[in-house]
Amino acid sequence: DDGSMTMMTPSPLEQQQEDEEMLVPHQELSTADAAQPMEVVAQTEPTNTAESQAPEDPQTSRFTWTIENFTRVSGKKHYSDVFVVGGFKWRVLIFPKGNNVDHLSMYLDVADSGNLPYGWSRYAQFSLAIVNQIHQKYTARKDTQHQFNARESDWGFTSFMPLSELYDPSRGYLVNDTVVVEAEVAVRKMIDYWTYDSKKETGYVGLKNQGATCYMNSLLQTLYHIPYFRKAVYHMPTTENDMPSGSIPLALQSLFYKLQYSDNSVATKELTKSFGWDTYDSFMQHDVQELNRVLCEKLEDKMKGTVVEGTIEQLFEGHHINYIECINVDYKSNRKESFYDLQLDVKGCRDVYASFDKYVEVERLEGDNKYQAEQHGLQDARKGVLFLDFPPVLQLQLKRFEYDYMRDTMVKINDRYEFPLQLDLDKDDGKYLTPDADRSIRNLYTLHSVLVHSGGVHGGHYYAFIRPTLSDQWYKFDDERVTKEDTKKALEEQYGGEEELPQVNPGFNNTPFKFTKYSNAYMLVYIRESDKEKIMCNVDEKDIAEHLRIRLKKEQEEKEHKKKEKAEAHLYTIIKVARDEDLKEQIGKNIYFDLVDHEKVRNFRIQKQLPFNSFK
C-alpha cells in the first residue's frame, strides 16, 4: 500500500528532521507495519558519532546528475546512474511527482543492495540538492546521515521541496526542461553503535531523544555541567508530595540526579511536561534562547525566599548602558539594562570580537535624525551601548538563523565565524566597558561549551561539545551518546564556512569541490577565569535532599524489578483453577460457556518448569 508513506510522514519519532518532513525510508510498506521502520530508526539513529571514531578522512565524492526532458520522465520513480564512493555503489532515486506527497521526493539508494552479503551495513553522511540554475545561492539542499542496511537500503527526504516551486520556471530549478541534482556523499567507518556504553567510555550519560525537542538536550547538558547551577537546583526546597511533571524544580532535580548517578541515558518527558512544552510545536515555535529564558525565569521565581535565592542572577546576569550623548551641548541620557545572554551577529563578522565591536558601535544621530534633547531641542548626538559588567557565566547566542525578506523565509547562515578558547573582553583598554565599570574585575573568559546545529533551516540535528571540568578533554553530548573529542572538533570544526575536500576519484569529477559545512555553533558558554573555582565546585550526594534520594532509588529499583520481570516473563505462565467452592458459588447464577466463569476464579503465576505435584 503506497499510501502508507504519507501517513507516516508527520510522526515526530524521527528526530533528524524537526519539521513535517520526517526522514523516512521510502519502501512501500503495508499500512499495518507502516510505523515499524520509524520506531527502529528512532532508537538506532546513529547520529554522527561515527566521525569522531574515524581517524582517517572519510571518502567523499560529489555526483552531478543532469536530467533532461524532466517533465517527460515517465514512471513514478526515476534512478540516476550508479556512482562509487568509499568502495560502495550508490545511486540517487527521485519521485518526480512526489512519493504520495505534493513535494519532490529524493533519496540516496544503495545500488547493489540485492547482491550484498547477509548482514551488510554501511554508514554515510550525505547531502542532496536541486541546483538553482539562475542563482546558485538559492540551490535547495538538505543533508543527513544514515546507517544503511538491507531493511533500509535507501534514505532521504519524502518532502524535499514543493512541486509548485520545482515546476515554476521562474524559480530557476527547472530550466529548458532540465533539472540538475547534486549528491555529496561521505562514507565513514562505523563503530559498533549498539554496544557503545557512554558511562563506561566517558563517565557521563546522555539524554534520550524524545523527538522534536531539538536544542533542549544540548542546553540541559550545558546547564547540568555548570556545577554551581546544579548545586543550586539540588538545594531548591521540594517535598516528597510534589509530582515531577507538575514541578519544574523537582523535575530538574530528578533529571540532574539521574545524569549524575544513572548508568544509562535519561528521559526528559517529566521535565518538558513541567514547563508546559510537551507538544511537538512548542519547540518549533521557539528557539534555544527562549527555552533558556523560560527555564531560568521559572527557576529564579521558585528560588525566591529560599537559601538559593539570586543564584540565576549571580551566575548569568550582566548589565549594559544604552547611552545618547549630545555633541554640541552638555546633555547625556543613560539607561541601564540587564541581560542573561547576548545575541551576537554572525553575518558580516569574522569572529566573536568583531561581533562585540558591532555591538558597541556608535551611531550618529544627525541631519533628519537629530535627537530631541529636552530643553536643548534637536541636537546632533552619538548613540550606543557599553557594558557596565559581565556575568561569571557568559552565554552568547550566535545569530545563525535570520529572516530573508527577498525569499520571505527563514534562512540559516553557514558563514565561517570563529570563536576563541580564551575570550578577553578587557581588550584594547576595555573598549567594551563604560567609563565607570569596575576595572578591578578581570574579564578573561574560558570556553565551557559549544552548542552545534547541523543541517538546514528546517530540522537538522543538535548536539553539544562541553568541557565539564574545563580540562583539555572535550566531550560530545549527542542525545543518548557521549564521546570523547579533541579540541579541534569542538572549535575549528564548528566555525562553519566551507572546506575543500581531498579528491578521491580524480577521473570522476576533476574540480576539487567545496563542501559547505552545515554543522556549526549557534550558542557559546564562557566562564570567567576569576570565578572558575567558585563555579566549578564539587557537587555530591550530600547536596541532594534525602526525600529525593529515596524517591529516585525507589524509582530505580522498580525499574530494575520490571526489567527483571520482563526478562523472565517467558519462564512463567498463568494457571486458572476453578475449585469446588467456585463451582458451588457460580453454577445456576449466570450463563457462560464453561462450567464456571474463568474471569472470576483464582489465578496462579507459576514457573513453566514447576512439576504439577509441587504446584498442588
XYZ file of N, CA and C in Angstrom, residues 397-551:
465
model
N 24.518 33.951 22.222
C 23.664 33.355 21.188
C 24.155 33.879 19.851
N 24.531 32.977 18.950
C 25.021 33.419 17.643
C 23.844 33.434 16.666
N 23.677 34.545 15.978
C 22.500 34.668 15.103
C 22.739 33.936 13.778
N 22.562 32.622 13.826
C 22.769 31.774 12.642
C 21.504 31.720 11.786
N 20.358 32.018 12.403
C 19.106 31.947 11.646
C 18.570 33.345 11.469
N 18.228 33.711 10.247
C 17.628 35.027 10.082
C 16.582 35.014 8.988
N 15.776 36.051 8.999
C 14.669 36.138 8.059
C 15.154 36.799 6.777
N 14.875 36.144 5.648
C 15.289 36.701 4.359
C 14.047 37.304 3.699
N 14.015 38.646 3.624
C 12.813 39.330 3.116
C 12.578 39.017 1.638
N 13.675 38.889 0.886
C 13.540 38.612 -0.542
C 12.779 37.296 -0.745
N 13.122 36.308 0.085
C 12.520 34.983 -0.120
C 11.369 34.715 0.830
N 11.112 35.693 1.736
C 10.037 35.563 2.695
C 10.144 34.237 3.462
N 11.330 33.966 3.976
C 11.511 32.702 4.699
C 12.724 32.811 5.622
N 12.802 31.899 6.584
C 13.979 31.869 7.456
C 15.121 31.189 6.712
N 16.326 31.712 6.854
C 17.476 31.035 6.257
C 18.532 30.829 7.333
N 19.381 29.856 7.100
C 20.471 29.621 8.039
C 21.755 30.168 7.446
N 22.536 30.859 8.272
C 23.792 31.427 7.791
C 24.915 30.467 8.163
N 25.503 29.854 7.150
C 26.569 28.880 7.411
C 27.957 29.518 7.284
N 28.023 30.876 7.256
C 29.304 31.561 7.081
C 30.304 31.152 8.158
N 31.576 31.273 7.811
C 32.621 30.972 8.796
C 32.600 32.042 9.890
N 32.652 31.603 11.139
C 32.622 32.527 12.269
C 33.461 31.902 13.377
N 34.532 32.596 13.766
C 35.477 31.988 14.708
C 35.192 32.404 16.152
N 35.504 31.496 17.065
C 35.382 31.838 18.492
C 36.591 31.256 19.212
N 37.151 32.021 20.158
C 38.407 31.597 20.793
C 38.173 30.714 22.016
N 39.220 29.985 22.377
C 39.188 29.169 23.583
C 39.218 30.094 24.798
N 39.982 31.201 24.661
C 40.003 32.222 25.713
C 39.532 33.530 25.129
N 38.566 34.147 25.805
C 37.961 35.376 25.300
C 38.309 36.511 26.261
N 38.962 37.549 25.755
C 39.370 38.660 26.625
C 38.508 39.882 26.339
N 37.548 40.148 27.226
C 36.625 41.263 26.976
C 37.145 42.577 27.576
N 38.385 42.553 28.095
C 39.019 43.809 28.528
C 39.925 44.351 27.432
N 39.931 43.694 26.269
C 40.954 44.034 25.284
C 40.864 45.492 24.828
N 41.980 45.999 24.281
C 42.076 47.395 23.823
C 41.603 48.354 24.916
N 42.247 48.257 26.092
C 41.913 49.155 27.213
C 40.430 49.143 27.566
N 39.833 47.987 27.475
C 38.422 47.890 27.898
C 37.478 48.682 27.020
N 37.626 48.560 25.714
C 36.785 49.370 24.811
C 35.310 48.990 24.854
N 35.001 47.832 25.448
C 33.584 47.440 25.515
C 32.916 47.937 26.801
N 33.730 48.513 27.717
C 33.213 48.852 29.044
C 32.898 50.343 29.181
N 31.940 50.646 30.051
C 31.624 52.051 30.340
C 32.756 52.643 31.174
N 32.879 53.981 31.178
C 33.951 54.615 31.959
C 33.879 54.226 33.439
N 32.661 54.052 33.981
C 32.609 53.757 35.424
C 32.474 52.268 35.740
N 32.815 51.403 34.782
C 32.814 49.962 35.075
C 33.943 49.674 36.067
N 33.753 48.631 36.873
C 34.762 48.253 37.872
C 35.940 47.579 37.164
N 37.049 48.330 37.060
C 38.186 47.798 36.283
C 39.012 46.782 37.067
N 38.664 46.570 38.343
C 39.471 45.606 39.112
C 39.062 44.163 38.755
N 37.909 44.029 38.118
C 37.482 42.679 37.706
C 38.104 42.372 36.357
N 38.764 41.203 36.280
C 39.428 40.828 35.032
C 38.470 39.995 34.182
N 38.046 40.570 33.044
C 37.072 39.861 32.206
C 37.737 38.944 31.188
N 38.415 37.930 31.725
C 39.049 36.939 30.859
C 38.229 35.651 31.002
N 37.749 35.143 29.879
C 36.836 34.002 29.904
C 37.436 32.790 29.209
N 37.004 31.615 29.691
C 37.447 30.388 29.038
C 36.204 29.638 28.531
N 36.331 28.986 27.390
C 35.185 28.358 26.737
C 34.765 27.085 27.480
N 33.487 26.984 27.785
C 32.966 25.837 28.523
C 32.155 24.921 27.601
N 31.298 25.511 26.753
C 30.520 24.656 25.853
C 30.185 25.336 24.539
N 30.017 24.477 23.536
C 29.714 24.911 22.175
C 28.483 24.122 21.748
N 27.372 24.825 21.516
C 26.154 24.142 21.071
C 26.087 24.221 19.554
N 25.872 23.066 18.930
C 26.016 22.965 17.478
C 24.694 22.554 16.826
N 24.438 23.154 15.676
C 23.298 22.721 14.861
C 23.860 22.256 13.529
N 23.438 21.079 13.084
C 23.908 20.650 11.781
C 22.692 20.415 10.907
N 22.743 20.942 9.693
C 21.614 20.776 8.788
C 21.076 22.113 8.336
N 19.943 22.063 7.661
C 19.369 23.274 7.086
C 18.462 23.967 8.082
N 17.697 24.954 7.578
C 16.894 25.765 8.490
C 15.741 24.939 9.064
N 15.264 23.940 8.302
C 14.183 23.103 8.828
C 14.777 21.829 9.379
N 14.544 21.581 10.644
C 15.024 20.325 11.176
C 16.516 20.350 11.408
N 17.175 19.272 10.992
C 18.597 19.190 11.294
C 18.783 18.502 12.623
N 19.979 18.598 13.128
C 20.331 17.811 14.299
C 21.099 18.701 15.261
N 20.860 18.526 16.570
C 21.505 19.377 17.575
C 22.376 18.543 18.500
N 23.556 19.045 18.844
C 24.377 18.377 19.855
C 25.309 19.420 20.476
N 26.054 19.005 21.500
C 26.898 19.984 22.196
C 28.273 19.409 22.481
N 29.277 20.293 22.441
C 30.629 19.944 22.900
C 30.823 20.663 24.235
N 31.217 19.913 25.261
C 31.335 20.506 26.603
C 32.638 20.048 27.257
N 33.225 20.973 28.041
C 34.381 20.588 28.885
C 33.906 20.631 30.327
N 33.436 19.514 30.853
C 32.791 19.541 32.169
C 33.708 20.030 33.282
N 35.027 19.828 33.139
C 35.910 20.301 34.210
C 36.861 21.379 33.698
N 36.624 21.871 32.494
C 37.490 22.879 31.860
C 38.909 22.368 31.625
N 39.061 21.026 31.609
C 40.380 20.470 31.273
C 40.525 20.507 29.756
N 41.558 19.872 29.222
C 41.715 19.878 27.765
C 40.805 18.863 27.093
N 40.151 18.024 27.898
C 39.323 16.965 27.308
C 37.899 17.452 27.028
N 37.543 17.464 25.751
C 36.174 17.824 25.375
C 35.341 16.549 25.238
N 34.040 16.704 25.419
C 33.114 15.597 25.214
C 31.999 16.070 24.302
N 31.535 15.147 23.465
C 30.402 15.479 22.600
C 29.157 14.815 23.175
N 28.137 15.627 23.458
C 26.881 15.120 24.001
C 25.860 15.133 22.869
N 25.591 13.958 22.335
C 24.729 13.855 21.175
C 23.565 12.945 21.558
N 22.536 13.555 22.162
C 21.414 12.799 22.699
C 21.911 11.682 23.625
N 21.571 10.396 23.281
C 21.898 9.287 24.192
C 23.391 9.068 24.333
N 24.166 9.647 23.450
C 25.518 9.195 23.290
C 26.562 10.237 23.655
N 27.533 9.849 24.460
C 28.597 10.770 24.849
C 29.930 10.184 24.380
N 30.742 10.993 23.694
C 32.039 10.506 23.217
C 33.123 11.522 23.561
N 34.342 11.037 23.692
C 35.477 11.944 23.920
C 35.882 12.576 22.603
N 36.225 13.863 22.632
C 36.599 14.560 21.396
C 37.829 15.412 21.641
N 38.526 15.750 20.542
C 39.641 16.670 20.753
C 39.178 18.110 20.513
N 40.030 19.037 20.920
C 39.671 20.456 20.885
C 39.304 20.922 19.483
N 40.035 20.426 18.494
C 39.802 20.887 17.125
C 38.346 20.618 16.713
N 37.841 19.479 17.138
C 36.470 19.089 16.798
C 35.463 20.100 17.358
N 35.713 20.527 18.587
C 34.766 21.424 19.241
C 34.923 22.858 18.752
N 36.140 23.214 18.339
C 36.379 24.606 17.928
C 36.358 24.766 16.412
N 37.520 24.597 15.784
C 37.646 24.902 14.355
C 36.548 24.252 13.531
N 36.204 22.999 13.888
C 35.244 22.322 13.023
C 33.830 22.855 13.161
N 33.608 23.735 14.146
C 32.264 24.305 14.304
C 32.217 25.779 13.885
N 33.295 26.251 13.231
C 33.302 27.650 12.767
C 32.375 27.838 11.570
N 32.052 26.748 10.871
C 31.210 26.884 9.676
C 32.059 27.233 8.468
N 31.436 27.850 7.448
C 32.173 28.173 6.226
C 32.282 26.953 5.339
N 33.342 26.912 4.537
C 33.476 25.810 3.586
C 34.790 25.100 3.806
N 34.848 23.839 3.422
C 36.149 23.185 3.434
C 36.324 22.500 2.085
N 37.565 22.463 1.644
C 37.809 21.747 0.394
C 38.101 20.307 0.731
N 37.460 19.417 0.022
C 37.675 18.006 0.335
C 38.697 17.420 -0.616
N 39.514 16.521 -0.103
C 40.535 15.915 -0.953
C 39.871 15.112 -2.054
N 40.555 14.985 -3.162
C 39.984 14.234 -4.285
C 40.078 12.748 -4.042
N 39.037 12.058 -4.454
C 39.026 10.616 -4.267
C 39.091 9.909 -5.611
N 38.190 10.287 -6.509
C 38.188 9.677 -7.842
C 38.594 10.749 -8.842
N 39.883 10.950 -9.037
C 40.283 12.094 -9.858
C 39.617 12.106 -11.229
N 39.422 10.936 -11.857
C 38.832 10.962 -13.197
C 37.340 11.231 -13.154
N 36.763 11.090 -11.980
C 35.317 11.074 -11.848
C 34.740 12.490 -11.855
N 35.471 13.403 -11.264
C 34.961 14.775 -11.201
C 36.165 15.658 -10.890
N 36.713 16.302 -11.909
C 38.063 16.811 -11.727
C 38.249 18.026 -10.831
N 37.190 18.833 -10.668
C 37.416 20.014 -9.831
C 37.264 19.605 -8.378
N 38.237 19.996 -7.533
C 38.055 19.694 -6.107
C 36.861 20.521 -5.657
N 35.948 19.926 -4.888
C 34.794 20.757 -4.581
C 34.791 21.231 -3.146
N 34.135 22.375 -2.968
C 33.996 22.916 -1.620
C 32.705 22.370 -1.039
N 32.806 21.919 0.190
C 31.663 21.319 0.842
C 31.244 22.309 1.925
N 30.058 22.898 1.801
C 29.631 23.821 2.857
C 29.475 23.023 4.135
N 29.996 23.577 5.229
C 29.834 22.865 6.485
C 28.494 23.261 7.068
N 27.610 22.289 7.148
C 26.292 22.618 7.666
C 26.252 22.492 9.169
N 27.338 21.980 9.764
C 27.299 21.900 11.223
C 28.158 23.038 11.742
N 27.550 23.854 12.604
C 28.284 24.987 13.162
C 27.639 25.461 14.459
N 28.382 26.277 15.187
C 27.951 26.686 16.524
C 26.833 27.721 16.450
N 25.829 27.577 17.333
C 24.797 28.612 17.423
C 24.708 29.196 18.833
N 25.456 28.601 19.788
C 25.470 29.175 21.133
C 26.793 28.793 21.793
N 27.364 29.739 22.547
C 28.629 29.502 23.240
C 28.449 29.852 24.711
N 29.089 29.086 25.585
C 29.079 29.433 27.001
C 30.531 29.594 27.463
N 30.823 30.774 28.046
C 32.152 31.065 28.570
C 32.074 31.251 30.085
N 33.137 30.841 30.774
C 33.191 31.010 32.231
C 34.376 31.894 32.582
N 34.122 32.885 33.446
C 35.195 33.833 33.769
C 36.252 33.149 34.629
N 37.507 33.311 34.213
C 38.642 32.662 34.903
C 38.604 32.935 36.410
N 38.337 34.186 36.789
C 38.422 34.544 38.213
C 37.284 33.915 39.034
N 36.230 33.437 38.359
C 35.119 32.809 39.087
C 35.126 31.292 38.949
N 36.175 30.791 38.284
C 36.218 29.380 37.927
C 36.098 28.473 39.161
N 36.895 28.772 40.191
C 36.893 27.914 41.393
C 35.485 27.812 41.968
N 34.836 28.972 42.042
C 33.520 29.023 42.675
C 32.483 28.252 41.841
N 32.556 28.417 40.533
C 31.522 27.832 39.670
C 31.731 26.340 39.446
N 32.995 25.931 39.299
C 33.270 24.509 39.050
C 33.430 23.787 40.393
N 32.452 23.993 41.285
C 32.572 23.463 42.643
C 32.255 21.972 42.666
N 32.369 21.394 43.839
C 32.119 19.970 43.977
C 30.648 19.745 44.323
N 30.010 18.808 43.650
C 28.599 18.517 43.948
C 28.495 17.035 44.244
N 28.035 16.683 45.449
C 27.929 15.242 45.733
C 26.624 14.895 46.434
N 26.536 13.639 46.887
C 25.286 13.118 47.471
C 24.720 14.041 48.547
N 25.616 14.668 49.347
C 25.065 15.419 50.478
C 24.360 16.710 50.037
N 24.511 17.062 48.752
C 23.788 18.230 48.252
C 22.362 17.863 47.839
N 22.053 16.583 47.895
C 20.777 16.143 47.357
C 19.839 15.783 48.498
N 18.651 16.372 48.495
C 17.696 16.162 49.587
C 17.412 14.675 49.767
N 17.268 14.310 51.047
C 17.024 12.918 51.418
C 15.826 12.354 50.652
N 14.702 13.108 50.642
C 13.483 12.565 50.019
C 13.702 12.317 48.527
N 14.578 13.122 47.942
C 14.856 12.978 46.515
C 15.643 11.687 46.279
N 16.646 11.477 47.147
C 17.464 10.270 47.003
C 16.596 9.022 47.142
N 15.714 9.047 48.159
C 14.865 7.882 48.413
C 13.940 7.647 47.227
N 13.301 8.741 46.775
C 12.354 8.629 45.654
C 13.052 8.054 44.427
